[in-house]
Amino acid sequence: MKNSFSAPGKIILFGEHAVVYGKPAIAIPVSGMRASAWSEPGEGKLTINALDLNQKISLENKTSQFSVLAQTLLSKTKQSEPNLTINLTSKLPQGSGMGSSAATSTAVCKALSNYLGVDLEKNQISELVFDAEKIVHGTPSGIDNTVVAYESPVYFVKGQEPVTFDSGRTFYLVIGDTGIESSTKETVGNVRDLLDKDPNLMNGYFDEIENVTMGGKKAIEDGDKEAVGELMNKNHELLNKIGVGHRELEKLVDVSLDAGALGAKLTGGGGGGNMVALADSAKEQKEICEKITEAGYRAYQTTFGED
Ligand code: MEV
């Protein structure tokens, strides 16, 4: 029987982009949507077989996140290239803000370390995936690899140990996909250009996002869903101000709010990708999901926190 390893996607609830500049952010894993990897005997060398992309990646490919990851793991553990094929598949749409690159790297990391007989702690997986993320995202904050490798909600500040926290209740979320692939490297680069042009204005927005995120953490801990929703709306406005919005994201936000969502915002890099909306209850979560689907978009339901 094949030994399969998997990793979840993620959603950022508060603080994306500002987190690149040292501000806090809050992210949750999306455990129902995962990347999976399993190994089988190789054809003379190490190959990552990305089944969804129909691509076979070898260790020499220095521009691939997977070869960077494998090379780093092999050098750190002083092992030579194994004769191994790692098959990889993912339910996470690429370029959607759901952490597809961190999830696929994490799944590959788990499959390869298992084959090599190396027992990695979550923080070690997270660090290895962070190096690979640089290939995809340029200057990542580290939030994606952290939430995906730890698979628990995190309050994250770059360069600090991630903090897990308790939720005061179950939160019902709907994720809506614009279907527009967007590069996080590009949106992060665009934000950096704006910051270079007008540091006062942009730093002011980052400060406001920081306040929203801190308020968001408290509201989640208090189980105050109305406050979480309002802060999500505020965070969305600020993300539009820093230039990472998209008209399709606006449509998804409008559909969700019209369907009764307590709040809605883009999530992740923006410029396309996904939106996340907060529903009042499981019943409303289903209704919002249906309205998004009726409007012609893909939608998923996910929850976090305990009652
Ligand atoms: C991407 O999921 C989140 C960003 O804040 C980039 C990063 O933190 O590396 C946009």
PDB file of C-alpha atoms and ligand atoms in Angstrom, residues 10-12 14-21 25 27 96-101 130 133 137-145 156 158 184-185 187-188 191 239 244 266-270, ligand 1:
ATOM      1  CA  LYS A  10      -4.455  27.962   4.116  1.00  0.00           C
ATOM      2  CA  ILE A  11      -6.501  31.128   4.320  1.00  0.00           C
ATOM      3  CA  ILE A  12      -5.251  34.420   5.702  1.00  0.00           C
ATOM      4  CA  PHE A  14      -6.129  39.237   8.629  1.00  0.00           C
ATOM      5  CA  GLY A  15      -2.891  40.990   7.791  1.00  0.00           C
ATOM      6  CA  GLU A  16      -1.625  39.712   4.423  1.00  0.00           C
ATOM      7  CA  HIS A  17       0.943  41.957   2.708  1.00  0.00           C
ATOM      8  CA  ALA A  18       1.481  44.033   5.885  1.00  0.00           C
ATOM      9  CA  VAL A  19       3.005  40.838   7.342  1.00  0.00           C
ATOM     10  CA  VAL A  20       5.859  41.131   4.829  1.00  0.00           C
ATOM     11  CA  TYR A  21       6.808  44.379   6.623  1.00  0.00           C
ATOM     12  CA  ALA A  25      -1.205  38.339  10.522  1.00  0.00           C
ATOM     13  CA  ALA A  27      -4.034  32.475   9.182  1.00  0.00           C
ATOM     14  CA  SER A  96      -5.267  31.453  -5.655  1.00  0.00           C
ATOM     15  CA  GLY A  97      -3.994  32.667  -2.280  1.00  0.00           C
ATOM     16  CA  MET A  98      -4.663  29.302  -0.662  1.00  0.00           C
ATOM     17  CA  GLY A  99      -1.045  28.338  -0.105  1.00  0.00           C
ATOM     18  CA  SER A 100      -0.762  25.830  -2.930  1.00  0.00           C
ATOM     19  CA  SER A 101       3.037  26.242  -3.171  1.00  0.00           C
ATOM     20  CA  PHE A 130      10.333  28.667   3.611  1.00  0.00           C
ATOM     21  CA  GLU A 133       8.914  29.515  -1.013  1.00  0.00           C
ATOM     22  CA  HIS A 137       7.237  34.244  -3.780  1.00  0.00           C
ATOM     23  CA  GLY A 138      10.495  36.221  -3.829  1.00  0.00           C
ATOM     24  CA  THR A 139      10.386  37.743  -0.323  1.00  0.00           C
ATOM     25  CA  PRO A 140       7.863  35.649   1.605  1.00  0.00           C
ATOM     26  CA  SER A 141       7.048  36.572   5.190  1.00  0.00           C
ATOM     27  CA  GLY A 142       6.948  32.899   6.214  1.00  0.00           C
ATOM     28  CA  ILE A 143       3.269  32.816   7.145  1.00  0.00           C
ATOM     29  CA  ASP A 144       2.236  30.300   4.469  1.00  0.00           C
ATOM     30  CA  ASN A 145       4.867  27.666   5.338  1.00  0.00           C
ATOM     31  CA  PHE A 156       2.258  35.230  13.008  1.00  0.00           C
ATOM     32  CA  LYS A 158       7.894  37.521  10.730  1.00  0.00           C
ATOM     33  CA  THR A 184       2.037  36.503  -5.133  1.00  0.00           C
ATOM     34  CA  LYS A 185       5.565  37.433  -6.189  1.00  0.00           C
ATOM     35  CA  THR A 187       1.503  41.507  -6.056  1.00  0.00           C
ATOM     36  CA  VAL A 188       4.122  41.638  -3.285  1.00  0.00           C
ATOM     37  CA  VAL A 191       3.121  46.725  -3.045  1.00  0.00           C
ATOM     38  CA  LEU A 239      -6.082  45.826   0.847  1.00  0.00           C
ATOM     39  CA  VAL A 244      -4.063  44.358  -4.491  1.00  0.00           C
ATOM     40  CA  LEU A 266      -9.708  39.009  -0.374  1.00  0.00           C
ATOM     41  CA  THR A 267      -7.264  36.530   1.053  1.00  0.00           C
ATOM     42  CA  GLY A 268      -3.596  35.948   0.290  1.00  0.00           C
ATOM     43  CA  GLY A 269      -1.782  37.848  -2.425  1.00  0.00           C
ATOM     44  CA  GLY A 270      -4.894  39.303  -4.123  1.00  0.00           C
TER      45      GLY A 270
HETATM   46  C1  MEV B   1       0.576  35.290   0.752  1.00  0.00           C
HETATM   47  O1  MEV B   1      -0.210  34.179   1.155  1.00  0.00           O
HETATM   48  C2  MEV B   1       0.614  36.302   1.856  1.00  0.00           C
HETATM   49  C3  MEV B   1       1.412  37.572   1.545  1.00  0.00           C
HETATM   50  O2  MEV B   1       1.331  38.362   2.735  1.00  0.00           O
HETATM   51  C4  MEV B   1       2.840  37.295   1.191  1.00  0.00           C
HETATM   52  C5  MEV B   1       3.661  36.749   2.353  1.00  0.00           C
HETATM   53  O3  MEV B   1       3.275  36.912   3.503  1.00  0.00           O
HETATM   54  O4  MEV B   1       4.719  36.157   2.074  1.00  0.00           O
HETATM   55  C6  MEV B   1       0.762  38.366   0.429  1.00  0.00           C
END
